[in-house]
Amino acid sequence: MKIEAAGPDRITWQDHHGPVLSSQNGYDVITCAACGFAHAVPLPPPEELSAEYSERYYRDEKPTYLSHAREDQAWARLSQDDRLDVLERLLPSSRRRLIDIGCGPGFFLQTACARGWQGEGLEPSQQASDHARSLGLRVHQGFFSAERAGTLGRFDVVHMNNVLEHVPDPLTLLKAAYDLLEPGGFLVVGVPNDFSPLQIAAAAQGLPHWWVAPPHHLNYFDFSSLSAVLERLGFVLRERQTSFPMEMFLLMGENYTAEPALGRACHTRRKRFDLALAETGLNEVRQHFYRVLADAGLGREAIIFAGRP
Ligand SMILES: [Zn+2]
């Protein structure tokens, strides 16, 4: 099997090699020496993914996503504001043009626009982009690619959350994101923090690799592989953030991976933790807590602020 043009360096299927970390659904996840991060092989053909994310994803794979996202928005607002706080500190107030690549139902974009950002979004899913438009947001429906990037204009901030784990060519997309930025602008990129030390500890207690989910998740970054890839593409790394290390529940004996209802209950507890700190006026303590975790390579997500020189 041969897959062409899987990255800016024209990496071909034969070039993807490295030790197998995990196997699931007929795919191996390898630490790829050529790409510099872990990913599934074989990579599915792009046309398969196109139908998946334009029509099926929110309908079949994430049927409860929209209702949960609405229910979670008071809590999700905290991390949305955390990201915007950093950007508003890093950029002068005259630089507020932002694009959210893979904006989903539009909640981050809505928060950004409410804070005075000139924001727009790009989203492949019909259902999610319809929802974002119903919030009064400017959203283009479609996939991000180097070609598409050429039609979008230039921005001070490119926000790309929970995108790179899904795509067969994350390096191409990161390079296109770089090209979308004005000099001095920032990319905020968030991915699941996978094969993290806490996940490895939980797996050593006998749990399966629940975070390995090809073909929905093709790429498995952590802070160090994501940092290295960004630096290789010319970005300058500025800050890290993360979210609650959900694996702590597993290590304390609450196996939510086997029970969706328990998963939702654990999620409610971490929301309560974040909101309790915020309601007490300890937002800075909460932000510091997550920054320290991120610096230690821990937390459920790896979020990096990377500048274009
Ligand atoms: Zn590779």
mmCIF file of C-alpha atoms and ligand atoms in Angstrom:
data_model
loop_
_atom_site.group_PDB
_atom_site.id
_atom_site.type_symbol
_atom_site.label_atom_id
_atom_site.label_comp_id
_atom_site.label_asym_id
_atom_site.label_seq_id
_atom_site.Cartn_x
_atom_site.Cartn_y
_atom_site.Cartn_z
ATOM 1 C CA MET A 1 0.000 0.000 0.000
ATOM 2 C CA LYS A 2 1.279 3.416 -0.938
ATOM 3 C CA ILE A 3 -0.146 6.778 0.070
ATOM 4 C CA GLU A 4 1.321 9.825 -1.607
ATOM 5 C CA ALA A 5 1.667 13.374 -0.404
ATOM 6 C CA ALA A 6 1.039 12.803 3.288
ATOM 7 C CA GLY A 7 2.960 15.901 4.291
ATOM 8 C CA PRO A 8 4.896 18.943 3.173
ATOM 9 C CA ASP A 9 8.010 16.839 2.665
ATOM 10 C CA ARG A 10 6.023 14.421 0.461
ATOM 11 C CA ILE A 11 6.300 11.633 2.970
ATOM 12 C CA THR A 12 5.099 8.401 1.413
ATOM 13 C CA TRP A 13 3.694 5.357 3.094
ATOM 14 C CA GLN A 14 6.992 3.491 2.854
ATOM 15 C CA ASP A 15 8.674 6.257 4.840
ATOM 16 C CA HIS A 16 6.401 5.880 7.873
ATOM 17 C CA HIS A 17 8.242 3.586 10.230
ATOM 18 C CA GLY A 18 8.848 3.173 13.926
ATOM 19 C CA PRO A 19 7.996 0.985 16.912
ATOM 20 C CA VAL A 20 4.333 -0.022 17.355
ATOM 21 C CA LEU A 21 2.810 1.565 20.473
ATOM 22 C CA SER A 22 -0.661 0.095 20.157
ATOM 23 C CA SER A 23 -2.981 -1.773 17.773
ATOM 24 C CA GLN A 24 -6.706 -1.229 17.365
ATOM 25 C CA ASN A 25 -9.442 -1.650 14.690
ATOM 26 C CA GLY A 26 -6.948 -3.040 12.153
ATOM 27 C CA TYR A 27 -4.512 -0.132 12.560
ATOM 28 C CA ASP A 28 -1.137 0.085 14.256
ATOM 29 C CA VAL A 29 -0.114 3.269 16.034
ATOM 30 C CA ILE A 30 3.605 3.823 15.510
ATOM 31 C CA THR A 31 6.081 6.387 16.803
ATOM 32 C CA CYS A 32 6.957 7.582 13.330
ATOM 33 C CA ALA A 33 10.573 8.574 12.847
ATOM 34 C CA ALA A 34 9.782 10.401 9.572
ATOM 35 C CA CYS A 35 6.879 12.490 10.938
ATOM 36 C CA GLY A 36 8.187 13.048 14.467
ATOM 37 C CA PHE A 37 4.934 12.043 16.200
ATOM 38 C CA ALA A 38 2.838 8.920 16.740
ATOM 39 C CA HIS A 39 0.189 8.089 14.157
ATOM 40 C CA ALA A 40 -1.928 5.260 12.793
ATOM 41 C CA VAL A 41 -0.909 3.185 9.790
ATOM 42 C CA PRO A 42 -2.201 2.621 7.217
ATOM 43 C CA LEU A 43 -3.577 6.149 6.754
ATOM 44 C CA PRO A 44 -7.128 6.008 5.346
ATOM 45 C CA PRO A 45 -7.715 7.669 1.948
ATOM 46 C CA PRO A 46 -8.753 11.367 2.198
ATOM 47 C CA GLU A 47 -12.103 10.820 0.403
ATOM 48 C CA GLU A 48 -13.221 8.445 3.173
ATOM 49 C CA LEU A 49 -12.545 11.129 5.774
ATOM 50 C CA SER A 50 -14.313 13.779 3.735
ATOM 51 C CA ALA A 51 -17.702 12.012 3.923
ATOM 52 C CA GLU A 52 -17.084 11.195 7.567
ATOM 53 C CA TYR A 53 -16.544 14.765 8.758
ATOM 54 C CA SER A 54 -18.899 16.621 6.443
ATOM 55 C CA GLU A 55 -21.955 14.462 7.190
ATOM 56 C CA ARG A 56 -21.577 11.579 9.577
ATOM 57 C CA TYR A 57 -19.388 12.704 12.466
ATOM 58 C CA TYR A 58 -21.794 14.786 14.573
ATOM 59 C CA ARG A 59 -24.754 12.597 13.583
ATOM 60 C CA ASP A 60 -23.309 9.113 14.238
ATOM 61 C CA GLU A 61 -20.194 9.496 16.342
ATOM 62 C CA LYS A 62 -21.109 12.469 18.470
ATOM 63 C CA PRO A 63 -24.930 12.467 18.674
ATOM 64 C CA THR A 64 -24.895 14.010 22.184
ATOM 65 C CA TYR A 65 -22.119 16.495 21.421
ATOM 66 C CA LEU A 66 -24.289 19.546 20.783
ATOM 67 C CA SER A 67 -26.565 19.068 23.794
ATOM 68 C CA HIS A 68 -23.571 18.409 26.066
ATOM 69 C CA ALA A 69 -21.668 21.374 24.629
ATOM 70 C CA ARG A 70 -24.629 23.671 25.365
ATOM 71 C CA GLU A 71 -24.928 22.259 28.877
ATOM 72 C CA ASP A 72 -21.152 22.652 29.414
ATOM 73 C CA GLN A 73 -20.768 26.164 28.058
ATOM 74 C CA ALA A 74 -20.604 27.978 31.446
ATOM 75 C CA TRP A 75 -17.637 25.745 32.325
ATOM 76 C CA ALA A 76 -16.094 25.650 28.825
ATOM 77 C CA ARG A 77 -16.128 29.438 28.866
ATOM 78 C CA LEU A 78 -13.325 29.300 31.487
ATOM 79 C CA SER A 79 -10.823 27.678 29.124
ATOM 80 C CA GLN A 80 -12.028 29.820 26.196
ATOM 81 C CA ASP A 81 -11.328 32.921 28.291
ATOM 82 C CA ASP A 82 -7.967 31.471 29.417
ATOM 83 C CA ARG A 83 -6.849 31.248 25.767
ATOM 84 C CA LEU A 84 -8.112 34.722 24.916
ATOM 85 C CA ASP A 85 -6.456 36.167 28.058
ATOM 86 C CA VAL A 86 -3.075 34.899 26.815
ATOM 87 C CA LEU A 87 -3.643 36.183 23.275
ATOM 88 C CA GLU A 88 -4.758 39.610 24.503
ATOM 89 C CA ARG A 89 -1.559 39.789 26.586
ATOM 90 C CA LEU A 90 0.686 38.685 23.688
ATOM 91 C CA LEU A 91 -0.842 40.941 21.012
ATOM 92 C CA PRO A 92 -1.515 44.698 20.929
ATOM 93 C CA SER A 93 -5.215 45.652 21.050
ATOM 94 C CA SER A 94 -5.107 46.694 17.368
ATOM 95 C CA ARG A 95 -4.533 43.046 16.372
ATOM 96 C CA ARG A 96 -7.770 41.141 16.847
ATOM 97 C CA ARG A 97 -8.388 39.231 13.576
ATOM 98 C CA LEU A 98 -8.956 35.567 14.380
ATOM 99 C CA ILE A 99 -9.922 32.450 12.460
ATOM 100 C CA ASP A 100 -11.087 29.281 14.178
ATOM 101 C CA ILE A 101 -10.215 26.279 12.005
ATOM 102 C CA GLY A 102 -12.582 23.410 12.851
ATOM 103 C CA CYS A 103 -14.784 25.762 14.865
ATOM 104 C CA GLY A 104 -17.416 23.056 15.552
ATOM 105 C CA PRO A 105 -20.690 24.528 16.865
ATOM 106 C CA GLY A 106 -19.004 27.910 17.341
ATOM 107 C CA PHE A 107 -18.808 28.382 21.104
ATOM 108 C CA PHE A 108 -15.152 29.498 21.231
ATOM 109 C CA LEU A 109 -15.759 31.881 18.343
ATOM 110 C CA GLN A 110 -18.828 33.293 20.081
ATOM 111 C CA THR A 111 -16.778 33.986 23.222
ATOM 112 C CA ALA A 112 -14.010 35.615 21.174
ATOM 113 C CA CYS A 113 -16.448 37.865 19.264
ATOM 114 C CA ALA A 114 -18.154 38.870 22.528
ATOM 115 C CA ARG A 115 -14.727 40.047 23.751
ATOM 116 C CA GLY A 116 -14.298 42.259 20.697
ATOM 117 C CA TRP A 117 -12.392 39.943 18.342
ATOM 118 C CA GLN A 118 -13.166 40.019 14.621
ATOM 119 C CA GLY A 119 -13.644 36.283 14.316
ATOM 120 C CA GLU A 120 -14.628 33.853 11.616
ATOM 121 C CA GLY A 121 -14.663 30.082 11.358
ATOM 122 C CA LEU A 122 -14.132 27.171 9.006
ATOM 123 C CA GLU A 123 -15.883 23.886 9.762
ATOM 124 C CA PRO A 124 -16.445 20.756 7.631
ATOM 125 C CA SER A 125 -19.567 19.484 9.401
ATOM 126 C CA GLN A 126 -22.887 20.735 8.015
ATOM 127 C CA GLN A 127 -24.676 20.376 11.377
ATOM 128 C CA ALA A 128 -21.941 22.115 13.359
ATOM 129 C CA SER A 129 -21.486 24.986 10.894
ATOM 130 C CA ASP A 130 -25.283 25.514 10.745
ATOM 131 C CA HIS A 131 -25.294 25.763 14.523
ATOM 132 C CA ALA A 132 -22.418 28.263 14.517
ATOM 133 C CA ARG A 133 -24.232 30.410 11.940
ATOM 134 C CA SER A 134 -27.401 30.302 14.069
ATOM 135 C CA LEU A 135 -25.330 32.070 16.754
ATOM 136 C CA GLY A 136 -24.776 34.903 14.269
ATOM 137 C CA LEU A 137 -21.181 33.900 13.486
ATOM 138 C CA ARG A 138 -19.387 34.130 10.160
ATOM 139 C CA VAL A 139 -18.565 30.508 9.303
ATOM 140 C CA HIS A 140 -17.448 28.921 6.030
ATOM 141 C CA GLN A 141 -18.324 25.263 5.574
ATOM 142 C CA GLY A 142 -15.485 23.128 4.310
ATOM 143 C CA PHE A 143 -12.172 21.422 4.976
ATOM 144 C CA PHE A 144 -8.970 23.252 5.717
ATOM 145 C CA SER A 145 -6.169 22.682 3.206
ATOM 146 C CA ALA A 146 -3.241 24.597 1.749
ATOM 147 C CA GLU A 147 -5.489 25.477 -1.219
ATOM 148 C CA ARG A 148 -8.344 26.690 0.989
ATOM 149 C CA ALA A 149 -5.910 28.727 3.112
ATOM 150 C CA GLY A 150 -5.094 30.814 0.029
ATOM 151 C CA THR A 151 -8.725 32.035 -0.138
ATOM 152 C CA LEU A 152 -9.183 32.992 3.511
ATOM 153 C CA GLY A 153 -6.990 36.079 3.977
ATOM 154 C CA ARG A 154 -4.499 36.759 6.770
ATOM 155 C CA PHE A 155 -5.044 36.729 10.509
ATOM 156 C CA ASP A 156 -3.441 37.711 13.799
ATOM 157 C CA VAL A 157 -4.561 34.440 15.397
ATOM 158 C CA VAL A 158 -5.280 30.983 14.028
ATOM 159 C CA HIS A 159 -7.108 28.801 16.556
ATOM 160 C CA MET A 160 -7.098 25.074 15.793
ATOM 161 C CA ASN A 161 -8.526 22.898 18.541
ATOM 162 C CA ASN A 162 -9.123 19.145 18.236
ATOM 163 C CA VAL A 163 -8.319 19.086 14.534
ATOM 164 C CA LEU A 164 -4.835 17.625 14.120
ATOM 165 C CA GLU A 165 -5.655 14.268 15.703
ATOM 166 C CA HIS A 166 -8.251 13.639 12.956
ATOM 167 C CA VAL A 167 -6.395 14.495 9.743
ATOM 168 C CA PRO A 168 -4.072 12.362 7.570
ATOM 169 C CA ASP A 169 -1.669 15.265 6.940
ATOM 170 C CA PRO A 170 -1.217 17.362 10.106
ATOM 171 C CA LEU A 171 2.122 18.794 8.930
ATOM 172 C CA THR A 172 0.526 20.219 5.770
ATOM 173 C CA LEU A 173 -2.233 21.829 7.844
ATOM 174 C CA LEU A 174 0.211 23.347 10.324
ATOM 175 C CA LYS A 175 2.235 24.783 7.464
ATOM 176 C CA ALA A 176 -0.973 26.234 5.946
ATOM 177 C CA ALA A 177 -1.841 27.717 9.362
ATOM 178 C CA TYR A 178 1.597 29.359 9.448
ATOM 179 C CA ASP A 179 0.908 30.908 6.034
ATOM 180 C CA LEU A 180 -2.448 32.288 7.275
ATOM 181 C CA LEU A 181 -0.707 34.274 10.004
ATOM 182 C CA GLU A 182 0.548 37.828 9.736
ATOM 183 C CA PRO A 183 4.125 38.161 11.034
ATOM 184 C CA GLY A 184 3.985 38.390 14.829
ATOM 185 C CA GLY A 185 0.676 36.463 14.902
ATOM 186 C CA PHE A 186 -0.074 33.343 16.933
ATOM 187 C CA LEU A 187 -1.317 29.843 16.337
ATOM 188 C CA VAL A 188 -3.184 28.284 19.265
ATOM 189 C CA VAL A 189 -3.206 24.571 18.715
ATOM 190 C CA GLY A 190 -4.897 22.034 20.995
ATOM 191 C CA VAL A 191 -4.824 18.247 20.732
ATOM 192 C CA PRO A 192 -5.399 15.369 23.171
ATOM 193 C CA ASN A 193 -2.250 14.786 25.245
ATOM 194 C CA ASP A 194 -1.819 11.103 24.393
ATOM 195 C CA PHE A 195 0.461 8.354 25.686
ATOM 196 C CA SER A 196 0.921 10.681 28.670
ATOM 197 C CA PRO A 197 2.616 9.355 31.821
ATOM 198 C CA LEU A 198 -0.750 9.098 33.629
ATOM 199 C CA GLN A 199 -2.276 7.116 30.739
ATOM 200 C CA ILE A 200 0.717 4.792 30.734
ATOM 201 C CA ALA A 201 0.311 4.322 34.517
ATOM 202 C CA ALA A 202 -3.409 3.521 34.095
ATOM 203 C CA ALA A 203 -2.604 1.081 31.291
ATOM 204 C CA ALA A 204 -0.038 -0.593 33.577
ATOM 205 C CA GLN A 205 -2.916 -1.156 36.041
ATOM 206 C CA GLY A 206 -4.596 -3.330 33.410
ATOM 207 C CA LEU A 207 -6.722 -0.837 31.456
ATOM 208 C CA PRO A 208 -6.720 -1.016 27.652
ATOM 209 C CA HIS A 209 -5.427 1.915 25.560
ATOM 210 C CA TRP A 210 -8.861 3.625 25.591
ATOM 211 C CA TRP A 211 -7.454 6.800 23.981
ATOM 212 C CA VAL A 212 -6.380 4.930 20.843
ATOM 213 C CA ALA A 213 -9.281 5.300 18.406
ATOM 214 C CA PRO A 214 -8.365 4.937 14.730
ATOM 215 C CA PRO A 215 -9.633 5.909 12.222
ATOM 216 C CA HIS A 216 -11.269 8.816 14.142
ATOM 217 C CA HIS A 217 -7.998 9.634 15.802
ATOM 218 C CA LEU A 218 -5.117 9.146 13.386
ATOM 219 C CA ASN A 219 -2.433 11.165 15.189
ATOM 220 C CA TYR A 220 -1.303 10.944 18.815
ATOM 221 C CA PHE A 221 0.642 13.983 19.980
ATOM 222 C CA ASP A 222 1.966 14.925 23.378
ATOM 223 C CA PHE A 223 3.528 18.227 24.464
ATOM 224 C CA SER A 224 7.002 17.249 23.352
ATOM 225 C CA SER A 225 6.150 15.879 19.888
ATOM 226 C CA LEU A 226 3.778 18.789 19.166
ATOM 227 C CA SER A 227 6.438 21.290 20.289
ATOM 228 C CA ALA A 228 9.089 19.675 18.109
ATOM 229 C CA VAL A 229 6.835 19.655 15.030
ATOM 230 C CA LEU A 230 5.905 23.331 15.514
ATOM 231 C CA GLU A 231 9.551 24.366 15.911
ATOM 232 C CA ARG A 232 10.499 22.371 12.824
ATOM 233 C CA LEU A 233 7.956 24.425 10.827
ATOM 234 C CA GLY A 234 9.426 27.736 12.040
ATOM 235 C CA PHE A 235 7.055 28.604 14.901
ATOM 236 C CA VAL A 236 8.405 30.101 18.135
ATOM 237 C CA LEU A 237 6.829 28.476 21.200
ATOM 238 C CA ARG A 238 5.425 30.849 23.808
ATOM 239 C CA GLU A 239 3.079 29.199 26.315
ATOM 240 C CA ARG A 240 1.349 25.970 27.241
ATOM 241 C CA GLN A 241 -2.034 25.211 28.753
ATOM 242 C CA THR A 242 -3.918 22.046 29.551
ATOM 243 C CA SER A 243 -7.134 20.765 31.115
ATOM 244 C CA PHE A 244 -7.884 18.483 34.069
ATOM 245 C CA PRO A 245 -5.927 15.178 33.956
ATOM 246 C CA MET A 246 -8.940 12.886 33.618
ATOM 247 C CA GLU A 247 -6.663 9.842 34.029
ATOM 248 C CA MET A 248 -6.506 10.694 37.751
ATOM 249 C CA PHE A 249 -10.024 9.264 38.090
ATOM 250 C CA LEU A 250 -8.819 5.983 36.557
ATOM 251 C CA LEU A 251 -5.798 5.857 38.852
ATOM 252 C CA MET A 252 -8.133 6.403 41.815
ATOM 253 C CA GLY A 253 -10.179 3.356 40.756
ATOM 254 C CA GLU A 254 -13.007 4.986 38.784
ATOM 255 C CA ASN A 255 -12.912 3.175 35.450
ATOM 256 C CA TYR A 256 -14.996 5.556 33.378
ATOM 257 C CA THR A 257 -13.643 4.072 30.134
ATOM 258 C CA ALA A 258 -15.962 1.096 30.598
ATOM 259 C CA GLU A 259 -19.096 3.113 31.482
ATOM 260 C CA PRO A 260 -20.301 6.229 29.637
ATOM 261 C CA ALA A 261 -22.525 7.251 32.599
ATOM 262 C CA LEU A 262 -19.517 7.179 34.935
ATOM 263 C CA GLY A 263 -17.561 9.154 32.336
ATOM 264 C CA ARG A 264 -20.197 11.882 32.430
ATOM 265 C CA ALA A 265 -20.141 11.802 36.257
ATOM 266 C CA CYS A 266 -16.333 12.231 36.329
ATOM 267 C CA HIS A 267 -16.669 15.050 33.809
ATOM 268 C CA THR A 268 -19.205 16.753 36.138
ATOM 269 C CA ARG A 269 -16.689 16.518 39.005
ATOM 270 C CA ARG A 270 -13.892 18.146 37.061
ATOM 271 C CA LYS A 271 -16.253 20.895 35.967
ATOM 272 C CA ARG A 272 -17.154 21.457 39.636
ATOM 273 C CA PHE A 273 -13.439 21.672 40.511
ATOM 274 C CA ASP A 274 -12.773 24.337 37.854
ATOM 275 C CA LEU A 275 -15.939 26.318 38.597
ATOM 276 C CA ALA A 276 -15.333 26.209 42.379
ATOM 277 C CA LEU A 277 -11.956 27.910 41.924
ATOM 278 C CA ALA A 278 -13.397 30.462 39.500
ATOM 279 C CA GLU A 279 -16.370 31.260 41.759
ATOM 280 C CA THR A 280 -14.008 31.773 44.721
ATOM 281 C CA GLY A 281 -12.088 34.396 42.755
ATOM 282 C CA LEU A 282 -9.141 32.021 42.353
ATOM 283 C CA ASN A 283 -9.003 32.052 38.559
ATOM 284 C CA GLU A 284 -5.308 32.886 38.616
ATOM 285 C CA VAL A 285 -4.631 29.918 40.893
ATOM 286 C CA ARG A 286 -6.570 27.662 38.490
ATOM 287 C CA GLN A 287 -4.670 29.008 35.489
ATOM 288 C CA HIS A 288 -1.346 28.574 37.295
ATOM 289 C CA PHE A 289 -2.282 25.009 38.313
ATOM 290 C CA TYR A 290 -2.889 24.027 34.682
ATOM 291 C CA ARG A 291 0.219 25.842 33.444
ATOM 292 C CA VAL A 292 2.370 23.878 35.895
ATOM 293 C CA LEU A 293 0.729 20.605 34.839
ATOM 294 C CA ALA A 294 1.319 21.483 31.177
ATOM 295 C CA ASP A 295 4.973 22.269 31.876
ATOM 296 C CA ALA A 296 5.247 18.786 33.429
ATOM 297 C CA GLY A 297 3.729 17.238 30.260
ATOM 298 C CA LEU A 298 0.512 16.339 32.130
ATOM 299 C CA GLY A 299 -3.184 17.183 31.666
ATOM 300 C CA ARG A 300 -5.759 15.808 29.230
ATOM 301 C CA GLU A 301 -4.974 18.265 26.423
ATOM 302 C CA ALA A 302 -1.781 19.695 24.994
ATOM 303 C CA ILE A 303 -2.441 23.338 24.095
ATOM 304 C CA ILE A 304 0.431 25.383 22.691
ATOM 305 C CA PHE A 305 0.678 29.065 21.765
ATOM 306 C CA ALA A 306 3.151 29.307 18.897
ATOM 307 C CA GLY A 307 4.185 32.540 17.201
ATOM 308 C CA ARG A 308 5.048 33.288 13.591
ATOM 309 C CA PRO A 309 8.212 35.426 13.716
HETATM 310 ZN ZN ZN B 1 4.844 9.114 9.636
#
